[in-house]
Coordinates of C-alpha atoms and ligand atoms in Angstrom, one line a residue:
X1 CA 19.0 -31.9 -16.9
X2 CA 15.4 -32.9 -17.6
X3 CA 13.3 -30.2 -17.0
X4 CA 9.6 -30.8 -17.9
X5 CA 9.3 -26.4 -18.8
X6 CA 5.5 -27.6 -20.5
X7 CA 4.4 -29.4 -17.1
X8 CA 5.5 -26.0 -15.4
X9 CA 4.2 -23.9 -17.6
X10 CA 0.9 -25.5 -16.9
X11 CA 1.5 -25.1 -13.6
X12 CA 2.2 -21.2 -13.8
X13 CA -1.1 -21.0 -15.4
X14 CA -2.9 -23.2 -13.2
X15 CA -2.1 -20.9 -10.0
X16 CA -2.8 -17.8 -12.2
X17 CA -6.6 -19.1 -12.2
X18 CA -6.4 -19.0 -8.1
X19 CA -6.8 -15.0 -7.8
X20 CA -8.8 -12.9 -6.4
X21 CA -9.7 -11.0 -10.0
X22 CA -11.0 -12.9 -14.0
X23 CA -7.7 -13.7 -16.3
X24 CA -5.9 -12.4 -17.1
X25 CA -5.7 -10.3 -13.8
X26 CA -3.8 -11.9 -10.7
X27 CA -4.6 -11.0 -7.6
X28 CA -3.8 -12.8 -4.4
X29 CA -3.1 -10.5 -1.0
X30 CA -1.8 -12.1 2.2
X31 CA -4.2 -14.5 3.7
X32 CA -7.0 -13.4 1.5
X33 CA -9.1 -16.7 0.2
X34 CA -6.7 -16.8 -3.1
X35 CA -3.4 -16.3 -1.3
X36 CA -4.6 -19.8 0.8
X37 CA -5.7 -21.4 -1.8
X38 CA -2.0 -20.5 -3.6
X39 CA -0.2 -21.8 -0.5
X40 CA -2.8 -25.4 -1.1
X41 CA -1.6 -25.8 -4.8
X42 CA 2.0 -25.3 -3.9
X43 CA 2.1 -27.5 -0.7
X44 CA 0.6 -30.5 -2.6
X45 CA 3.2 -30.2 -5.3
X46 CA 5.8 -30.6 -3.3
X47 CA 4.5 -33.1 -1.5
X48 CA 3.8 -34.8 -5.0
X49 CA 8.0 -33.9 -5.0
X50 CA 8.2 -36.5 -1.6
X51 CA 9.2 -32.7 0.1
X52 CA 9.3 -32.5 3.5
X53 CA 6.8 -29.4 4.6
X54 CA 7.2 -27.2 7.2
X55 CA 4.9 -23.9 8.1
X56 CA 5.7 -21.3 10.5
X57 CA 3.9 -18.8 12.3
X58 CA 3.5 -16.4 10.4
X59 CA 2.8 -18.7 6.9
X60 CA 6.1 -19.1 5.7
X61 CA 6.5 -22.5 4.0
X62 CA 9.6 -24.5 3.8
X63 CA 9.6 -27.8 2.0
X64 CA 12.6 -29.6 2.4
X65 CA 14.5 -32.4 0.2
X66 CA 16.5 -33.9 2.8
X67 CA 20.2 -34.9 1.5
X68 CA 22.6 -37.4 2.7
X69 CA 24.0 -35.1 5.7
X70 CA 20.9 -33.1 7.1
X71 CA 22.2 -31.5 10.0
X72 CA 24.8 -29.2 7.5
X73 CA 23.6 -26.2 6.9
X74 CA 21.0 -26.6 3.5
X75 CA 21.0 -25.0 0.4
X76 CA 18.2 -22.7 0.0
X77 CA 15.8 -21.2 -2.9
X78 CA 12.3 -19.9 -3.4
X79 CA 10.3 -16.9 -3.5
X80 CA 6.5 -15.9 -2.7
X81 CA 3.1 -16.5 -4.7
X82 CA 1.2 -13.7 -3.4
X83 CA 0.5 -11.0 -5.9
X84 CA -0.3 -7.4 -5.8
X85 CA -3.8 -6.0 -7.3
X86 CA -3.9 -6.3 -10.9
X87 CA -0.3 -8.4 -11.3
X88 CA 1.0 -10.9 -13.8
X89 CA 1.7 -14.6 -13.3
X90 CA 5.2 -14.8 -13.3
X91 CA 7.1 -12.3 -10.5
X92 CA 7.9 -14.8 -7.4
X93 CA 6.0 -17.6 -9.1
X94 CA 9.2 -18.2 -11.2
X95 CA 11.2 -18.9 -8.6
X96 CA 8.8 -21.0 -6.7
X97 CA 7.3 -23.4 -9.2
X98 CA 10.5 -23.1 -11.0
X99 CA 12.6 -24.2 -8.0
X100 CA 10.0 -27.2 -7.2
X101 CA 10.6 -27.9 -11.2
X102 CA 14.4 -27.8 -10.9
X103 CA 14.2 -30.0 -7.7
X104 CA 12.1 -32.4 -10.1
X105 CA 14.9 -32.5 -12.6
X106 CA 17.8 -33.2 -9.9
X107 CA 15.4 -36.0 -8.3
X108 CA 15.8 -37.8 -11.8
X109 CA 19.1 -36.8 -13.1
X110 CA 21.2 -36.3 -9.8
X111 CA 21.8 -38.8 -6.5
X112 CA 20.6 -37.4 -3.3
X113 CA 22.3 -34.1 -2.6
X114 CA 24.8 -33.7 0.5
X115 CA 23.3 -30.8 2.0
X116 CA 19.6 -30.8 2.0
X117 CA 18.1 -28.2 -0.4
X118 CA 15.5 -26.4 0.7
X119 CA 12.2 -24.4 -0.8
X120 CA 11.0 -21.0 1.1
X121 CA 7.6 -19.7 0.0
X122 CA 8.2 -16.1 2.0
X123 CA 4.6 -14.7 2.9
X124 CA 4.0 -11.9 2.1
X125 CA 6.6 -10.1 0.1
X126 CA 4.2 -7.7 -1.7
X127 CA 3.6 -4.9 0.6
X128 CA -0.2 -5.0 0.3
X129 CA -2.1 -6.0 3.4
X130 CA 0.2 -4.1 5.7
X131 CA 2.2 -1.5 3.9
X132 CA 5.7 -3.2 4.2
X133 CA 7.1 -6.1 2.0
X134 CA 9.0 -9.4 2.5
X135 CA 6.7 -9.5 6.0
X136 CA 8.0 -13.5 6.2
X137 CA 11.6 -13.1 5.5
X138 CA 12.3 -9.6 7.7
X139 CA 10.6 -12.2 10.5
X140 CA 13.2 -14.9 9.7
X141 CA 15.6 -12.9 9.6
X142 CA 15.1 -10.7 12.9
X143 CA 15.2 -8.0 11.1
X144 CA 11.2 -6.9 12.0
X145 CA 11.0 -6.7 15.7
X146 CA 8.3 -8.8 17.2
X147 CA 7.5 -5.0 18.4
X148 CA 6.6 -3.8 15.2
X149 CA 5.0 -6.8 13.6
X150 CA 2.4 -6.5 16.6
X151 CA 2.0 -3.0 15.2
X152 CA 1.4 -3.3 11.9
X153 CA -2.2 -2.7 10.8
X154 CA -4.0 -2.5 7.3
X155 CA -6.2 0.2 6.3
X156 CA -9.4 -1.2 8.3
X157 CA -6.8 -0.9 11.3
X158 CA -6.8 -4.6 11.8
X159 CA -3.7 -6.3 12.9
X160 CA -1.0 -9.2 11.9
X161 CA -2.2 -11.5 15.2
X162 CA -6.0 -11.0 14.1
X163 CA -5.5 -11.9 10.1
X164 CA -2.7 -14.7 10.8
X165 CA -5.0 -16.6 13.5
X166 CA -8.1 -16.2 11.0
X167 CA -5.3 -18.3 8.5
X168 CA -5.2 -20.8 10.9
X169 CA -0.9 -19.7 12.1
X170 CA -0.8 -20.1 15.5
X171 CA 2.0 -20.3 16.8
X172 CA 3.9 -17.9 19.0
X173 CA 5.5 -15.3 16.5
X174 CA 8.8 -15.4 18.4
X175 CA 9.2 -19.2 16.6
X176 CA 10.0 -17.6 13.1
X177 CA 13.2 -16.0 13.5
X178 CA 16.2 -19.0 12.2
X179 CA 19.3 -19.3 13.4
X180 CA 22.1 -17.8 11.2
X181 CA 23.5 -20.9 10.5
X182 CA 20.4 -22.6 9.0
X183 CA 21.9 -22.2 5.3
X184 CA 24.8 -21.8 4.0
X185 CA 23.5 -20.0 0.7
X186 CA 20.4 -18.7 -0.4
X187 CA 19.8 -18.6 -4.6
X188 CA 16.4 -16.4 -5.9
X189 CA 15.2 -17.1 -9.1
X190 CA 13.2 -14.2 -10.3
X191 CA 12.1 -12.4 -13.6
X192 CA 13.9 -9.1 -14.0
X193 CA 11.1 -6.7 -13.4
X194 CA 13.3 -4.1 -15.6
X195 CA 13.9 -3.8 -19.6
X196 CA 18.1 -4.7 -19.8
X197 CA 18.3 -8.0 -20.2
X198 CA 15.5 -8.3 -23.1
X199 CA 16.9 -4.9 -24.8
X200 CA 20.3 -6.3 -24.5
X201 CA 19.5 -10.0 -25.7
X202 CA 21.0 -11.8 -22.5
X203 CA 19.9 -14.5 -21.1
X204 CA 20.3 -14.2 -17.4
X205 CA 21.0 -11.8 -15.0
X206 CA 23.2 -12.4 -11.6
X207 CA 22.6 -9.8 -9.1
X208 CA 25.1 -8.3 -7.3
X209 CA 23.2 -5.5 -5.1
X210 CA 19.6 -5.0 -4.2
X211 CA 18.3 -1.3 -4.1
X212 CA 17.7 0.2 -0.8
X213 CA 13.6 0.6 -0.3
X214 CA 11.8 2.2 2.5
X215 CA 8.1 3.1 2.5
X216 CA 6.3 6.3 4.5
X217 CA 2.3 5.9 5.8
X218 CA 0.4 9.3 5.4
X219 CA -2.6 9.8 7.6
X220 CA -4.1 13.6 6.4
X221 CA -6.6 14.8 8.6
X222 CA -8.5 17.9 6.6
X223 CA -12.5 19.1 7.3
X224 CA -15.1 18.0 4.8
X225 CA -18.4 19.7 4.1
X226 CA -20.9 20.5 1.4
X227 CA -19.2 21.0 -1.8
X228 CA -21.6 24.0 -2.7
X229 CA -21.8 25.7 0.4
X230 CA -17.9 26.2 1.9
X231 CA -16.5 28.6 0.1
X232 CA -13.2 28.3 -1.7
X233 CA -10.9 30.5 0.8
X234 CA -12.4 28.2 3.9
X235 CA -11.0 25.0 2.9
X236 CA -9.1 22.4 4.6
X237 CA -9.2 19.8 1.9
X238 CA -7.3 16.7 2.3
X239 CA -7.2 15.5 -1.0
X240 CA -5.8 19.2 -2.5
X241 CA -3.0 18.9 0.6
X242 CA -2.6 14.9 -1.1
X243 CA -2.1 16.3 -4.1
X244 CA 0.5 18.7 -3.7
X245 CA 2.6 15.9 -1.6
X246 CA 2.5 13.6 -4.5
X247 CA 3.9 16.4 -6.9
X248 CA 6.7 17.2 -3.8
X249 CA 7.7 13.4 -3.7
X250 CA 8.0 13.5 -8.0
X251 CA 9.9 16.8 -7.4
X252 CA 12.2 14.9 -4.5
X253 CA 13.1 11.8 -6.1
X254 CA 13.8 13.8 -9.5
X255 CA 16.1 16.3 -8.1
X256 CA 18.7 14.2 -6.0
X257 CA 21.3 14.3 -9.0
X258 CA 21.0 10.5 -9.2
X259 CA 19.3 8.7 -11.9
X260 CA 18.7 5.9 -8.8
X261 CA 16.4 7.7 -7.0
X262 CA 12.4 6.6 -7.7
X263 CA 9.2 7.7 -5.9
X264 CA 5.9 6.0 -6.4
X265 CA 2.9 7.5 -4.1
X266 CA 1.1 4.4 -5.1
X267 CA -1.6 4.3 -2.6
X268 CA -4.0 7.4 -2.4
X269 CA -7.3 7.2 -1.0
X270 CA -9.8 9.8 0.2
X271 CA -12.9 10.4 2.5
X272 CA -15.9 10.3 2.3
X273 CA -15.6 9.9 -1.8
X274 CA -18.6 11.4 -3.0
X275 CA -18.6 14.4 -5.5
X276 CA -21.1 17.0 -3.8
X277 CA -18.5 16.5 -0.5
X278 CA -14.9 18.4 0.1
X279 CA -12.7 15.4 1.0
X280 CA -11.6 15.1 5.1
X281 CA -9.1 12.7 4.8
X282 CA -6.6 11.2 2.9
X283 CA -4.2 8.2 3.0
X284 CA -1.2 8.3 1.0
X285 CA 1.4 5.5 0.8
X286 CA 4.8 6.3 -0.6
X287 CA 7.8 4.4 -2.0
X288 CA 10.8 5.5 -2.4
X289 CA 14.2 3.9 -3.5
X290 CA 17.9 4.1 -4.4
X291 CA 21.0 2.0 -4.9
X292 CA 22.5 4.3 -2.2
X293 CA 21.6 4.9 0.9
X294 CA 22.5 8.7 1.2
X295 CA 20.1 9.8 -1.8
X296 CA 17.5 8.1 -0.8
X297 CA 17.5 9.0 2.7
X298 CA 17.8 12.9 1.5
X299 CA 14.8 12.5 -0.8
X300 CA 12.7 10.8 2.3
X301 CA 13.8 13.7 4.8
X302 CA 12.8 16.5 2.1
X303 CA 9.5 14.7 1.4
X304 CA 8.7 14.8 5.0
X305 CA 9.3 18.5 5.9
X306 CA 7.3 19.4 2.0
X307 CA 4.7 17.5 3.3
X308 CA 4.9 19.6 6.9
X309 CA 4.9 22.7 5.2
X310 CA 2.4 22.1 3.3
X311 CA -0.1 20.8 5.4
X312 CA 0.4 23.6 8.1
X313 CA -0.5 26.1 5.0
X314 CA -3.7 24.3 4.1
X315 CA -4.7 23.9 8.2
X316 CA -4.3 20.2 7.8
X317 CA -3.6 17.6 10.5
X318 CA -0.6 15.4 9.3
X319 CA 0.2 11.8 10.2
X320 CA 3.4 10.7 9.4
X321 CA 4.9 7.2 9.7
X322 CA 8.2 5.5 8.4
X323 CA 6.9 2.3 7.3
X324 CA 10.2 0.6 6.4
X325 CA 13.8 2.0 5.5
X326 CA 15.8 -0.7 4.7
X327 CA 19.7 -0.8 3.4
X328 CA 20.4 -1.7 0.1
X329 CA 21.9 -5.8 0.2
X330 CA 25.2 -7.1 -1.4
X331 CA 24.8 -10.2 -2.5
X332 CA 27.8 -13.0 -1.7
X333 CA 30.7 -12.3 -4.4
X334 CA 31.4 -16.2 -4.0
X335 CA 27.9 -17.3 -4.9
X336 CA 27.7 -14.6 -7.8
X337 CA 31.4 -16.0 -9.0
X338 CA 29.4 -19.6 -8.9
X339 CA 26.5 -18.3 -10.7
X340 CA 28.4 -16.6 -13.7
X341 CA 30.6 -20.0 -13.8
X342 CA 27.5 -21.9 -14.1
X343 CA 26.0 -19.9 -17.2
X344 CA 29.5 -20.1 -18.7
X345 CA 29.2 -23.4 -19.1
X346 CA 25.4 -24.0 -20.2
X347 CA 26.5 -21.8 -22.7
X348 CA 24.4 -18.7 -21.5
X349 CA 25.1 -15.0 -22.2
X350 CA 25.0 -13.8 -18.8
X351 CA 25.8 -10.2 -16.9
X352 CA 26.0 -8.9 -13.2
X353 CA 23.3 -6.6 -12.5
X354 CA 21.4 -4.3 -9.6
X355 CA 17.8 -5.3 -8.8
X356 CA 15.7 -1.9 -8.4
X357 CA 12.7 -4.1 -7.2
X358 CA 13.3 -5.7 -3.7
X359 CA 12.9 -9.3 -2.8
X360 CA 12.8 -11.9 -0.1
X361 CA 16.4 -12.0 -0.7
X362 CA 17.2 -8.8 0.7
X363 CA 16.3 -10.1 4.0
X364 CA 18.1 -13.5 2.8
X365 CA 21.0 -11.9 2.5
X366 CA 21.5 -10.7 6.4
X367 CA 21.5 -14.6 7.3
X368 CA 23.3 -16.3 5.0
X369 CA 25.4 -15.5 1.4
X370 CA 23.0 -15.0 -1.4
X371 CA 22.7 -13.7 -4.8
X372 CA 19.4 -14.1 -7.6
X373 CA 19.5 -15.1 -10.7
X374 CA 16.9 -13.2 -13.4
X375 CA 15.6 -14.2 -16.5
X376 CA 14.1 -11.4 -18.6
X377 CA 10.6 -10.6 -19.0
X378 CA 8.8 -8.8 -22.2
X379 CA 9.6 -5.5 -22.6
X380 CA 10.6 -4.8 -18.3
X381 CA 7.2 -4.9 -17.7
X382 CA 5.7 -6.3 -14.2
X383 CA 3.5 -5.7 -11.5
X384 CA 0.7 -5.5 -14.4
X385 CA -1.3 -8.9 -15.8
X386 CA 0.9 -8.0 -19.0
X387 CA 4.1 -9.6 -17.5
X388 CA 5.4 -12.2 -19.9
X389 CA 8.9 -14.4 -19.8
X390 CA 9.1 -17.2 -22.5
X391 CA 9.1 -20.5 -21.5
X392 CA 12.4 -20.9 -23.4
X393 CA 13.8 -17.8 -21.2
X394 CA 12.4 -19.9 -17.5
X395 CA 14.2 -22.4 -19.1
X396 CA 17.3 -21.2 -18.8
X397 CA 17.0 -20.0 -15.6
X398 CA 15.7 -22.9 -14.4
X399 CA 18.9 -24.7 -16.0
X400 CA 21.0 -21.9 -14.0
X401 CA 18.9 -22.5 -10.9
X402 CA 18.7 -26.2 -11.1
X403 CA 23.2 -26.5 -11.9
X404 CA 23.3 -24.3 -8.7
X405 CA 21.8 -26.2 -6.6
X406 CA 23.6 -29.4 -7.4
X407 CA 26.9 -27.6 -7.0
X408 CA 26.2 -26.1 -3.8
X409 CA 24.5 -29.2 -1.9
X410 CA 26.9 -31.8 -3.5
Ligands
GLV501 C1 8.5 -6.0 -5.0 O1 7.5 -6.4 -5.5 C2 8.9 -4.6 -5.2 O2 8.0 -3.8 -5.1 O3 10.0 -4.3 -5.5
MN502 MN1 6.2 -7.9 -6.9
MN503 MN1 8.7 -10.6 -6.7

């Protein structure tokens, strides 16, 4: 196979300069200046790749290398470019510029696939603009109503139709949502976000389940005032009723009996701010996971009625939404059977393994079979400008990728 991993390299660290913060910080949030200016960088390179490009409504890209028989069902790969605040250069950039890279290598080394093969960039599958992730694929997939996309709103209260018209997507949302018989498999290269695979010296990772996520909106209503003059037993302070809701959702998460179970309150903001001023509101945003549904779905109902009861003791008005609460996936045994065989005979050490982060391919996997294949990244570390694979280790994966691809569209 002749993957050109310094050309790609260069390219990973070419679209880590398009962010919204200095290097080695990478920020780029749906439809912010940076995200578009992503999207440019990766659309010319695959039309450099003689890819055939495709946008929907909502920003997703598809960019298609057409095989031999294009109305079968194509193979398909990708992931998404947009980063959260203060991320690294490699989660969901591996598996897009890698995939245009192993789609390079085929070009020269393989005849023109059977099925087509074809790139997603997925917009949006950080969670930052609108509180849920994987906003393009759960629209692909008809898994977000057109309902509830209308209703999603970031913290200025602006919607999805007002930031995906000032992007220039205008088309009628309805137009995203694919047939289920679009691909016949869907293959996610992505680093592994987690410390096994470095700690255990393997080379790749084949993912067999994806961990259930769902995500709850907190809207805390409290009354502000002076900071000198209400006195202590007066209080209604939103950030002190915060507070305590953050400790319940550690306490909820940690006490399920499953080692599974995380919380994150990773959002946590407060009116008005200043220090001579008792805060009058709060927003918290919560995450909460599991690899089974059950646990996590206790943990959500407990943090709920903690966060009732504690708000009615501090005279607090509470706002509480369910962002998302999605099912774990299980990936195709077929494809992950495919995958292993594939690494057996590159020669790669390889294991079958649970992604605790979420992708585009949990969405993936409710239209066609799919699995992802991980690489591993320095000490587990992501979602911080840290995040390091080697470019020996993208090799790999790309080799992994690149085989699977051939194998499926021949
Ligand atoms: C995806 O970035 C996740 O938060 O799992
Ligand atoms: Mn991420
Ligand atoms: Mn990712």
């Amino acid at each position: 196979m002749n993957i050109d991993i310094s050309r790609l390299q260069a390219e990973i660290d070419e679209l880590a300069l398009i962010s919204e913060n200095p290097p080695p910080v990478v920020t780029r949030v749906l439809y912010s200046e940076a995200d578009m200016r992503g999207r440019a960088f990766v659309k010319t390179l695959c039309t450099q790749a003689g890819l055939q490009l495709r946008e929907d409504a909502v920003g997703n890209i598809f960019a298609r290398w057409v095989g031999k028989e294009p109305n079968l069902p194509a193979i398909a790969t990708g992931s998404h470019i947009d980063a959260i605040p203060n991320a690294g250069k490699y989660d969901g950039v591996v598996g897009v510029l890698g995939a245009i890279e192993a789609i390079r290598a085929l070009q020269k080394s393989a005849a023109t696939p059977r099925r087509s093969i074809e790139l997603i960039i997925f917009t949006s599958e950080e969670p930052t603009r609108f509180g849920i992730g994987c906003l393009g694929s759960r629209l692909l997939s008809g898994v977000l109503s057109l309902e509830k996309a209308g209703a999603l709103r970031d913290r200025d209260g602006r919607g999805l139709e007002a930031w995906r018209k000032e992007a220039a997507f205008t088309g009628s949302l309805d137009s995203v949502r694919l047939p289920h018989d679009r691909y016949s498999a869907f293959v996610e290269l992505h680093i592994e976000q987690g410390p096994i695979l470095e700690k255990e010296s393997i080379d790749i990772g084949i993912v067999e389940k994806i961990a259930a996520p769902s995500t709850l909106r907190m809207h805390l209503i409290g009354v502000g005032g002076h900071a000198g003059a209400v006195l202590m037993p007066g209080r209604r302070d939103a950030l002190l009723a915060g507070s305590e809701i953050a400790l319940a959702v550690e306490k909820a998460v940690s006490s399920t009996g499953s080692p599974d179970t995380v919380g994150t309150t990773g959002v946590f903001r407060i009116e008005p701010g200043a220090v001579n001023s008792v805060p009058c509101r709060a927003w918290l945003e919560i995450d909460v996971r599991d690899t089974q549904v059950s646990t996590r779905d206790a943990a959500l109902k407990q943090i709920e009625s903690v966060a009732c009861e504690i708000c009615q003791r501090r005279g607090i008005e509470l706002q509480a939404e369910r962002l998302n609460v999605d099912p774990p996936a299980i990936c195709s045994v077929e494809l992950v059977k495919r995958v292993t065989e594939t690494c057996a005979s590159l020669g790669f050490s390889h294991q079958k393994m649970i992604s605790r982060a979420y992708h585009d391919s949990l969405f993936m996997a409710q239209i066609c079979p799919t699995t992802m294949i991980f690489i591993p990244c320095r000490g587990g570390f992501s979602h911080r400008p840290d995040e390091y694979s080697s470019p020996e280790q993208i090799e790999k994966g790309l080799a992994v990728l690149a085989e699977t691809l051939a194998k499926l569209s021949a």
